[in-house]
CSV table of C-alpha atoms and ligand atoms in Angstrom, one decimal:
chain,number,residue,atom,x,y,z
A,188,MET,CA,0.5,-0.2,0.5
A,189,THR,CA,1.4,3.2,-0.8
A,190,LEU,CA,1.2,6.3,1.9
A,191,THR,CA,0.7,8.8,0.2
A,192,ALA,CA,-2.9,9.8,-1.6
A,193,ALA,CA,-3.4,10.2,-5.4
A,194,ARG,CA,-4.3,13.9,-5.0
A,195,LEU,CA,-0.2,13.9,-4.2
A,196,ASP,CA,0.9,12.5,-7.6
A,197,ARG,CA,-1.3,15.5,-9.3
A,198,ILE,CA,1.1,18.3,-8.2
A,199,SER,CA,5.4,18.7,-7.5
A,200,PRO,CA,6.8,20.5,-4.1
A,201,SER,CA,7.5,24.3,-4.7
A,202,GLN,CA,10.3,25.1,-6.8
A,203,THR,CA,11.2,28.6,-5.4
A,204,ILE,CA,11.1,27.0,-1.3
A,205,ALA,CA,13.1,24.0,-3.1
A,206,ILE,CA,15.6,25.3,-4.2
A,207,THR,CA,15.7,27.9,-1.0
A,208,SER,CA,16.2,25.3,1.3
A,209,LYS,CA,19.2,23.4,-0.8
A,210,ALA,CA,20.7,27.1,-1.0
A,211,ARG,CA,20.1,27.2,3.2
A,212,ALA,CA,21.9,24.1,3.1
A,213,LEU,CA,24.7,24.5,1.5
A,214,LYS,CA,25.6,27.9,3.0
A,215,ALA,CA,24.8,25.8,6.1
A,216,ALA,CA,27.0,23.3,4.8
A,217,GLY,CA,29.7,26.2,4.8
A,218,ARG,CA,29.6,26.9,1.0
A,219,ASP,CA,29.6,31.2,-0.2
A,220,VAL,CA,26.5,31.4,-1.6
A,221,ILE,CA,24.3,34.3,-2.5
A,222,SER,CA,21.0,33.4,-2.8
A,223,LEU,CA,18.5,35.0,-4.6
A,224,SER,CA,15.7,32.5,-5.2
A,225,ALA,CA,13.2,34.0,-2.4
A,226,GLY,CA,10.6,36.1,-3.3
A,227,GLU,CA,11.5,37.6,0.0
A,228,PRO,CA,12.3,40.8,0.5
A,229,ASP,CA,15.7,41.8,2.8
A,230,PHE,CA,14.3,44.7,4.7
A,231,ASP,CA,13.4,44.2,8.7
A,232,THR,CA,9.7,44.5,9.4
A,233,PRO,CA,9.4,48.0,10.4
A,234,GLN,CA,9.4,49.1,13.7
A,235,ASN,CA,5.9,50.1,14.3
A,236,VAL,CA,4.9,47.3,12.8
A,237,LYS,CA,7.3,45.1,15.4
A,238,ASP,CA,6.3,47.0,18.4
A,239,ALA,CA,2.4,46.6,17.6
A,240,ALA,CA,3.0,43.0,18.0
A,241,ILE,CA,4.1,43.6,21.2
A,242,ALA,CA,2.0,45.6,22.4
A,243,ALA,CA,-0.7,43.0,21.7
A,244,ILE,CA,1.4,40.1,23.3
A,245,ALA,CA,1.1,42.5,25.8
A,246,ARG,CA,-2.9,43.4,25.9
A,247,GLY,CA,-3.4,39.8,26.1
A,248,GLU,CA,-4.5,39.7,22.1
A,249,THR,CA,-3.5,35.5,22.0
A,250,LYS,CA,-6.5,33.7,21.2
A,251,TYR,CA,-8.6,32.6,18.4
A,252,THR,CA,-10.4,36.3,16.6
A,253,ASP,CA,-13.2,35.0,14.4
A,254,VAL,CA,-11.8,32.8,11.6
A,255,ALA,CA,-11.8,35.7,8.8
A,256,GLY,CA,-10.2,37.9,11.3
A,257,THR,CA,-10.5,40.7,13.9
A,258,PRO,CA,-12.6,43.2,13.1
A,259,ALA,CA,-10.2,45.9,13.5
A,260,LEU,CA,-7.9,44.2,11.0
A,261,ARG,CA,-10.9,43.9,8.2
A,262,LYS,CA,-11.9,47.3,8.7
A,263,ALA,CA,-8.1,48.3,8.2
A,264,ILE,CA,-7.9,46.7,4.8
A,265,ALA,CA,-11.2,48.1,3.8
A,266,ALA,CA,-9.8,51.4,4.5
A,267,ARG,CA,-7.1,50.4,2.3
A,268,PHE,CA,-8.6,48.9,0.1
A,269,ALA,CA,-10.8,52.6,-0.1
A,270,ALA,CA,-7.3,54.4,0.1
A,271,ASP,CA,-5.0,52.6,-2.6
A,272,HIS,CA,-8.2,52.1,-5.3
A,273,GLY,CA,-11.1,53.6,-4.5
A,274,LEU,CA,-12.9,50.0,-4.1
A,275,ASP,CA,-15.7,49.7,-1.1
A,276,TYR,CA,-15.5,46.5,0.3
A,277,LYS,CA,-17.2,45.9,3.4
A,278,PRO,CA,-15.3,44.7,6.6
A,279,GLU,CA,-17.7,41.3,6.2
A,280,GLU,CA,-16.5,40.4,2.4
A,281,ILE,CA,-13.1,40.9,3.5
A,282,ILE,CA,-10.9,37.8,4.7
A,283,VAL,CA,-7.2,38.1,6.4
A,284,ALA,CA,-5.2,34.1,6.1
A,285,THR,CA,-2.6,32.7,6.9
A,286,GLY,CA,-0.9,34.1,3.8
A,287,GLY,CA,-1.8,35.5,0.0
A,288,LYS,CA,-0.9,31.7,-0.9
A,289,GLN,CA,-4.1,30.5,1.8
A,290,ILE,CA,-6.0,32.9,0.1
A,291,ILE,CA,-5.4,31.7,-3.4
A,292,PHE,CA,-5.9,27.9,-2.3
A,293,ASN,CA,-8.9,28.5,0.0
A,294,ALA,CA,-10.7,30.8,-3.4
A,295,LEU,CA,-9.1,27.6,-5.8
A,296,LEU,CA,-10.5,24.5,-3.6
A,297,ALA,CA,-13.4,26.0,-2.5
A,298,THR,CA,-15.0,26.5,-6.2
A,299,VAL,CA,-13.0,24.9,-8.6
A,300,GLY,CA,-14.1,21.2,-9.2
A,301,PRO,CA,-13.3,18.4,-12.2
A,302,GLY,CA,-13.5,20.0,-15.7
A,303,ASP,CA,-13.2,22.8,-14.3
A,304,GLU,CA,-10.8,25.3,-15.7
A,305,VAL,CA,-8.5,28.6,-14.9
A,306,ILE,CA,-6.3,30.6,-17.3
A,307,ILE,CA,-3.5,31.0,-16.3
A,308,PRO,CA,-0.6,33.7,-18.6
A,309,ALA,CA,2.2,32.3,-18.3
A,310,PRO,CA,5.4,33.0,-17.3
A,311,ALA,CA,2.6,32.3,-13.6
A,312,TRP,CA,4.1,32.0,-10.0
A,313,VAL,CA,5.2,28.5,-9.0
A,314,SER,CA,1.8,27.9,-7.3
A,315,TYR,CA,-1.3,28.6,-9.2
A,316,PRO,CA,-1.1,26.2,-11.1
A,317,ASP,CA,-0.3,23.3,-8.6
A,318,ILE,CA,-3.3,24.3,-6.6
A,319,VAL,CA,-5.9,24.3,-9.2
A,320,GLN,CA,-4.6,20.5,-9.7
A,321,LEU,CA,-5.7,19.8,-6.4
A,322,ALA,CA,-8.6,20.8,-6.6
A,323,GLU,CA,-9.2,18.1,-9.4
A,324,GLY,CA,-9.3,21.6,-12.2
A,325,THR,CA,-7.6,22.2,-15.2
A,326,PRO,CA,-4.9,25.0,-15.4
A,327,VAL,CA,-4.7,26.9,-19.5
A,328,ILE,CA,-1.6,27.9,-20.0
A,329,VAL,CA,-1.4,31.0,-21.9
A,330,PRO,CA,2.5,32.7,-23.2
A,331,ALA,CA,3.7,36.2,-23.1
A,332,GLY,CA,7.3,35.7,-23.5
A,333,GLN,CA,9.6,38.7,-23.7
A,334,ASN,CA,8.9,39.9,-27.2
A,335,GLN,CA,4.8,41.4,-25.7
A,336,GLY,CA,7.0,42.3,-22.2
A,337,PHE,CA,5.0,39.2,-20.2
A,338,ARG,CA,1.7,40.3,-20.6
A,339,ILE,CA,-0.9,38.7,-22.6
A,340,THR,CA,-3.3,40.3,-25.3
A,341,PRO,CA,-6.9,40.5,-25.3
A,342,GLN,CA,-7.5,38.3,-28.3
A,343,GLN,CA,-5.2,35.6,-25.9
A,344,LEU,CA,-8.0,35.9,-23.0
A,345,GLU,CA,-11.0,35.5,-25.7
A,346,ALA,CA,-9.2,32.7,-27.3
A,347,ALA,CA,-7.9,31.1,-24.1
A,348,ILE,CA,-12.0,31.2,-22.6
A,349,THR,CA,-14.4,28.1,-23.1
A,350,PRO,CA,-17.6,27.7,-21.9
A,351,LYS,CA,-15.2,25.4,-18.8
A,352,THR,CA,-13.6,28.0,-17.4
A,353,LYS,CA,-14.1,29.2,-14.2
A,354,TRP,CA,-10.9,32.0,-13.2
A,355,LEU,CA,-8.9,33.9,-15.1
A,356,ILE,CA,-5.4,34.0,-12.3
A,357,LEU,CA,-3.8,38.0,-12.8
A,358,ASN,CA,-0.6,38.9,-11.0
A,359,ASN,CA,0.3,42.3,-11.5
A,360,PRO,CA,2.9,43.4,-10.7
A,361,SER,CA,4.5,39.3,-11.9
A,362,ASN,CA,6.7,37.1,-10.4
A,363,PRO,CA,8.3,35.8,-12.0
A,364,THR,CA,8.6,38.9,-14.1
A,365,GLY,CA,8.4,42.3,-13.0
A,366,ALA,CA,5.2,43.1,-15.6
A,367,ALA,CA,3.3,45.5,-15.0
A,368,TYR,CA,-0.6,46.0,-16.4
A,369,ALA,CA,-0.8,49.6,-17.4
A,370,PRO,CA,-4.6,50.4,-16.6
A,371,GLU,CA,-6.2,50.4,-20.1
A,372,GLU,CA,-4.7,47.3,-21.1
A,373,LEU,CA,-6.4,45.7,-17.9
A,374,LYS,CA,-9.7,47.6,-18.9
A,375,ALA,CA,-9.0,45.5,-22.1
A,376,LEU,CA,-9.0,42.3,-20.4
A,377,SER,CA,-12.3,43.7,-18.6
A,378,GLU,CA,-14.1,44.2,-22.2
A,379,VAL,CA,-13.2,40.2,-23.3
A,380,LEU,CA,-14.8,39.6,-19.3
A,381,LEU,CA,-17.0,41.0,-19.4
A,382,ARG,CA,-18.5,38.8,-22.9
A,383,HIS,CA,-18.3,35.5,-20.7
A,384,PRO,CA,-20.1,36.0,-17.4
A,385,ASN,CA,-19.0,32.6,-16.2
A,386,VAL,CA,-15.0,33.7,-15.9
A,387,TRP,CA,-14.4,34.8,-12.3
A,388,VAL,CA,-11.0,37.2,-11.9
A,389,LEU,CA,-8.4,36.6,-9.2
A,390,MET,CA,-6.4,39.1,-8.9
A,391,ASP,CA,-3.3,39.1,-7.2
A,392,ASP,CA,-2.2,42.2,-6.4
A,393,ILE,CA,0.4,41.2,-4.0
A,394,TYR,CA,3.4,43.8,-5.5
A,395,ALA,CA,1.0,46.5,-6.4
A,396,LYS,CA,2.9,48.6,-4.2
A,397,LEU,CA,6.2,48.1,-5.2
A,398,ALA,CA,5.9,49.6,-9.0
A,399,PHE,CA,8.7,51.9,-10.2
A,400,ASP,CA,8.6,54.8,-12.0
A,401,GLY,CA,6.5,56.6,-10.6
A,402,ARG,CA,3.6,54.2,-11.8
A,403,ARG,CA,0.5,53.6,-9.9
A,404,ILE,CA,-0.4,50.0,-10.4
A,405,ALA,CA,-4.4,49.6,-10.4
A,406,THR,CA,-6.7,46.7,-9.9
A,407,MET,CA,-9.7,44.7,-11.9
A,408,VAL,CA,-12.6,46.4,-9.8
A,409,GLU,CA,-11.5,50.4,-10.1
A,410,VAL,CA,-10.4,50.1,-13.7
A,411,GLU,CA,-14.0,48.2,-13.7
A,412,PRO,CA,-16.8,48.0,-11.2
A,413,ALA,CA,-18.8,46.0,-13.3
A,414,LEU,CA,-16.7,43.1,-12.6
A,415,ARG,CA,-16.7,43.3,-8.7
A,416,ASP,CA,-19.3,40.3,-8.6
A,417,ARG,CA,-17.0,38.4,-9.8
A,418,THR,CA,-14.0,39.2,-8.9
A,419,LEU,CA,-11.6,38.1,-6.1
A,420,THR,CA,-8.9,41.2,-4.5
A,421,MET,CA,-6.1,39.4,-3.3
A,422,ASN,CA,-3.0,41.5,-1.1
A,423,GLY,CA,-1.2,41.1,1.7
A,424,CYS,CA,1.4,42.2,4.6
A,425,SER,CA,4.7,39.9,3.3
A,426,LYS,CA,6.2,41.9,0.2
A,427,ALA,CA,4.9,45.7,0.8
A,428,TYR,CA,5.8,45.3,3.7
A,429,ALA,CA,8.6,42.9,4.4
A,430,MET,CA,6.5,40.7,6.9
A,431,THR,CA,6.7,36.8,4.8
A,432,GLY,CA,7.4,35.3,8.3
A,433,TRP,CA,4.0,37.3,9.9
A,434,ARG,CA,1.8,35.1,7.3
A,435,ILE,CA,-1.3,37.7,6.7
A,436,GLY,CA,-3.2,37.5,3.3
A,437,TYR,CA,-6.3,38.9,2.2
A,438,ALA,CA,-8.8,39.2,0.0
A,439,GLY,CA,-11.9,41.2,-0.7
A,440,GLY,CA,-14.9,39.7,-2.7
A,441,PRO,CA,-18.7,39.1,-3.4
A,442,LEU,CA,-20.0,37.7,0.0
A,443,PRO,CA,-21.1,34.2,-1.2
A,444,LEU,CA,-17.4,33.8,-2.0
A,445,ILE,CA,-15.8,35.3,1.0
A,446,LYS,CA,-18.0,32.8,3.3
A,447,ALA,CA,-17.1,29.8,1.2
A,448,MET,CA,-13.9,30.5,1.7
A,449,ASP,CA,-14.5,31.5,5.3
A,450,LYS,CA,-16.5,27.8,5.7
A,451,LEU,CA,-13.6,26.1,3.8
A,452,GLN,CA,-10.8,28.1,6.7
A,453,SER,CA,-12.9,27.0,9.9
A,454,GLN,CA,-12.1,23.4,9.0
A,455,SER,CA,-8.2,23.7,8.1
A,456,THR,CA,-6.1,26.9,9.9
A,457,SER,CA,-9.2,28.4,11.3
A,458,ASN,CA,-7.8,32.8,11.5
A,459,ALA,CA,-4.7,33.7,10.9
A,460,CYS,CA,-1.9,34.1,14.1
A,461,SER,CA,-4.3,37.0,16.4
A,462,VAL,CA,-0.7,38.9,16.9
A,463,ALA,CA,0.1,39.1,13.6
A,464,GLN,CA,-3.6,40.0,12.7
A,465,ALA,CA,-2.7,43.1,15.2
A,466,ALA,CA,0.8,43.9,13.8
A,467,ALA,CA,-1.0,44.1,10.6
A,468,VAL,CA,-3.2,45.9,11.3
A,469,GLU,CA,-0.8,48.8,12.0
A,470,ALA,CA,1.4,48.3,8.7
A,471,LEU,CA,-2.3,49.0,6.4
A,472,SER,CA,-3.6,51.7,9.0
A,473,GLY,CA,0.5,53.5,10.2
A,474,PRO,CA,2.7,55.3,8.3
A,475,GLN,CA,3.2,54.5,5.1
A,476,ASP,CA,6.9,56.4,4.1
A,477,SER,CA,8.6,53.1,4.6
A,478,VAL,CA,6.3,51.2,1.9
A,479,ALA,CA,8.1,54.1,-0.4
A,480,ALA,CA,11.5,53.8,1.2
A,481,MET,CA,11.4,50.0,-0.1
A,482,ALA,CA,10.6,50.2,-3.1
A,483,ALA,CA,12.6,53.0,-4.0
A,484,ALA,CA,15.5,50.6,-3.4
A,485,TYR,CA,14.0,47.7,-5.1
A,486,GLN,CA,14.7,50.5,-8.1
A,487,ARG,CA,17.5,49.9,-7.6
A,488,ARG,CA,18.7,47.7,-7.2
A,489,ARG,CA,16.5,46.7,-10.6
A,490,ASP,CA,18.0,49.1,-12.0
A,491,LEU,CA,21.7,47.8,-11.3
A,492,VAL,CA,20.8,44.1,-12.1
A,493,VAL,CA,19.7,44.8,-15.4
A,494,ARG,CA,22.6,46.7,-16.6
A,495,MET,CA,24.7,44.0,-15.4
A,496,LEU,CA,23.1,40.6,-16.4
A,497,ASN,CA,22.7,43.3,-19.9
A,498,GLU,CA,26.1,43.2,-20.1
A,499,CYS,CA,26.8,38.7,-19.7
A,500,PRO,CA,26.7,37.2,-22.8
A,501,GLY,CA,23.9,34.9,-23.9
A,502,LEU,CA,21.7,36.3,-21.4
A,503,ARG,CA,19.1,38.8,-22.1
A,504,CYS,CA,17.1,40.5,-19.4
A,505,ALA,CA,14.2,43.3,-19.8
A,506,THR,CA,13.6,46.2,-17.3
A,507,PRO,CA,10.7,44.6,-14.9
A,508,ASP,CA,7.5,47.6,-13.8
A,509,GLY,CA,7.4,46.6,-10.6
A,510,ALA,CA,8.0,44.1,-7.4
A,511,PHE,CA,11.7,42.7,-7.1
A,512,TYR,CA,12.0,40.5,-9.5
A,513,VAL,CA,14.2,40.0,-13.3
A,514,PHE,CA,13.4,36.8,-15.7
A,515,PRO,CA,15.6,37.1,-18.2
A,516,GLY,CA,16.6,34.7,-21.6
A,517,LEU,CA,19.4,32.2,-21.6
A,518,HIS,CA,18.9,31.3,-25.5
A,519,GLY,CA,22.4,32.7,-25.7
A,520,CYS,CA,23.4,29.3,-23.4
A,521,LEU,CA,22.3,26.5,-24.3
A,522,GLY,CA,23.8,23.9,-26.4
A,523,LYS,CA,27.1,25.5,-25.0
A,524,THR,CA,29.4,23.4,-21.4
A,525,SER,CA,30.6,25.5,-18.6
A,526,ALA,CA,33.9,26.0,-17.1
A,527,GLY,CA,33.3,23.2,-14.9
A,528,GLY,CA,32.6,20.8,-17.5
A,529,ALA,CA,28.4,20.6,-17.0
A,530,ARG,CA,26.4,20.3,-20.6
A,531,ILE,CA,24.1,23.2,-20.2
A,532,GLY,CA,20.9,21.9,-22.3
A,533,THR,CA,18.3,23.6,-20.5
A,534,ASP,CA,17.2,26.8,-18.3
A,535,GLU,CA,17.4,23.8,-15.2
A,536,ASP,CA,21.1,22.8,-16.4
A,537,PHE,CA,22.5,26.6,-16.0
A,538,VAL,CA,20.7,27.0,-12.5
A,539,ILE,CA,22.3,23.9,-11.3
A,540,ALA,CA,25.7,24.8,-12.6
A,541,LEU,CA,25.5,28.3,-11.7
A,542,LEU,CA,24.7,27.4,-7.9
A,543,GLU,CA,27.3,24.3,-7.7
A,544,GLU,CA,30.2,26.5,-10.0
A,545,GLN,CA,29.5,30.1,-9.1
A,546,GLY,CA,27.4,29.8,-5.5
A,547,VAL,CA,24.8,31.4,-6.9
A,548,ALA,CA,21.5,30.4,-6.3
A,549,ALA,CA,18.4,30.7,-8.5
A,550,VAL,CA,15.3,29.7,-9.8
A,551,HIS,CA,14.9,28.1,-13.3
A,552,GLY,CA,11.9,29.1,-15.4
A,553,SER,CA,10.1,26.1,-16.9
A,554,ALA,CA,9.4,26.0,-12.8
A,555,PHE,CA,7.2,29.2,-13.9
A,556,LEU,CA,5.8,27.2,-17.0
A,557,PHE,CA,8.7,29.6,-19.3
A,558,PRO,CA,11.7,27.6,-19.9
A,559,GLY,CA,14.9,29.0,-21.2
A,560,HIS,CA,14.3,31.9,-19.0
A,561,PHE,CA,15.3,31.8,-15.1
A,562,ARG,CA,14.4,34.3,-12.5
A,563,ILE,CA,16.7,36.6,-10.0
A,564,SER,CA,14.5,37.9,-6.6
A,565,TYR,CA,17.3,40.5,-5.9
A,566,ALA,CA,15.6,41.9,-2.4
A,567,THR,CA,19.2,41.2,-1.4
A,568,ASP,CA,21.9,44.2,-0.5
A,569,ASP,CA,24.3,45.9,-3.0
A,570,ALA,CA,27.0,44.4,-2.3
A,571,SER,CA,25.6,41.0,-2.6
A,572,LEU,CA,24.2,41.6,-5.9
A,573,VAL,CA,26.7,42.9,-7.7
A,574,GLU,CA,28.6,39.7,-6.1
A,575,ALA,CA,26.3,37.6,-8.0
A,576,CYS,CA,26.0,39.5,-11.4
A,577,THR,CA,29.8,39.8,-11.6
A,578,ARG,CA,29.8,36.0,-11.2
A,579,ILE,CA,27.3,35.4,-12.8
A,580,ARG,CA,28.8,37.0,-15.9
A,581,ARG,CA,32.3,35.0,-15.2
A,582,PHE,CA,29.6,31.8,-15.6
A,583,CYS,CA,28.3,33.1,-19.3
A,584,GLU,CA,32.2,34.0,-20.2
A,585,GLY,CA,32.9,30.6,-19.3
A,586,LEU,CA,30.7,29.1,-21.4
A,587,ARG,CA,32.2,27.2,-25.0
B,716,LIG,N1,6.4,33.8,-3.7
B,716,LIG,C1,8.0,34.4,-2.5
B,716,LIG,C2,8.4,32.9,-4.4
B,716,LIG,O1,8.2,33.3,-4.9
B,716,LIG,C3,8.2,33.1,-2.1
B,716,LIG,C4,7.9,31.7,-2.1
B,716,LIG,C5,7.0,30.9,-2.2
B,716,LIG,O2,6.1,31.0,-1.7
B,716,LIG,O3,6.8,30.6,-3.8
B,716,LIG,O4,9.9,33.0,-4.1
């Protein structure tokens, strides 16, 4: 008898987490490794947020809360949605979960079943297709390469929709590319969606506050309020407030969907950590200047990394609009052999040899359903980035 259930065979372990753990283990074993694999801010959680958590502990806020989150946090989230995007979610139309990942997990598990299709533009974050498959749905991958700015067109969306389509997942700006849809591009996609009332929209805005060059990132319901009744607007504290370990994700959506997610969560984790929720209230309603400061640092690092990567023979790196990732193409490196003797047939060969020979951990593009590329997270200090890019250049120059 096998230990695991058949549903486990439908998914693979998260590659971003697997490579990050491997880099951590190599470092612990004494290897000189620079890890650019995890999508995790290097900044510390802002002090006002930490203080709010300590105060919550002192007040004894250490007990269960409502499954969907404390009234104070849901109110703060509603106010944030209103201030950032002019959205009018009521606190009861909001749910808090243990990280953005659990929001997506709850939404898809609660609504997707056998035969349902979920449209996922690629490159795509590693976990979307796996969660869809866990829910017994079918991911429908729509590729959008560097030549189209890593953004799908309305025509591509129209062609991907069938009577079985349940959701479109949009990540804006995107992990792993950092590409963002402009408000008018979202509007053009919304026009397609308005013609297909069976399609719901999962708007993953987790990186929306990390936007560059003066851009403001809009969300779907803001550009097309008529989609409000079939859109889940999700966000979280991890990326914008450097709070990955606190595990706070949240979403606003129509009441029947929020209730369905609440029901599922009541049978799994119950509420998100009460202390982390108190910290999130401060993050969302306290001063926002640390967000702007971190976004400015990411923009400076983006410029550094894009410039250095484009100096590497065989790589081609587009300039991202937001988030803290770059996703260079490495076609010019394929078919060659590294200085250490590794044959580089695929993007996965490339990242393995790069880690072995130069001690730089990155994630291969095929993990994001887009081979021929690799992802670097530049949410790390400038000196490490310069050293890492210098090593990548050395690696590329060594290919024969
Ligand atoms: N979202 C981050 C990443 O892409 C964190 C790890 C994960 O959950 O995938 O690296």
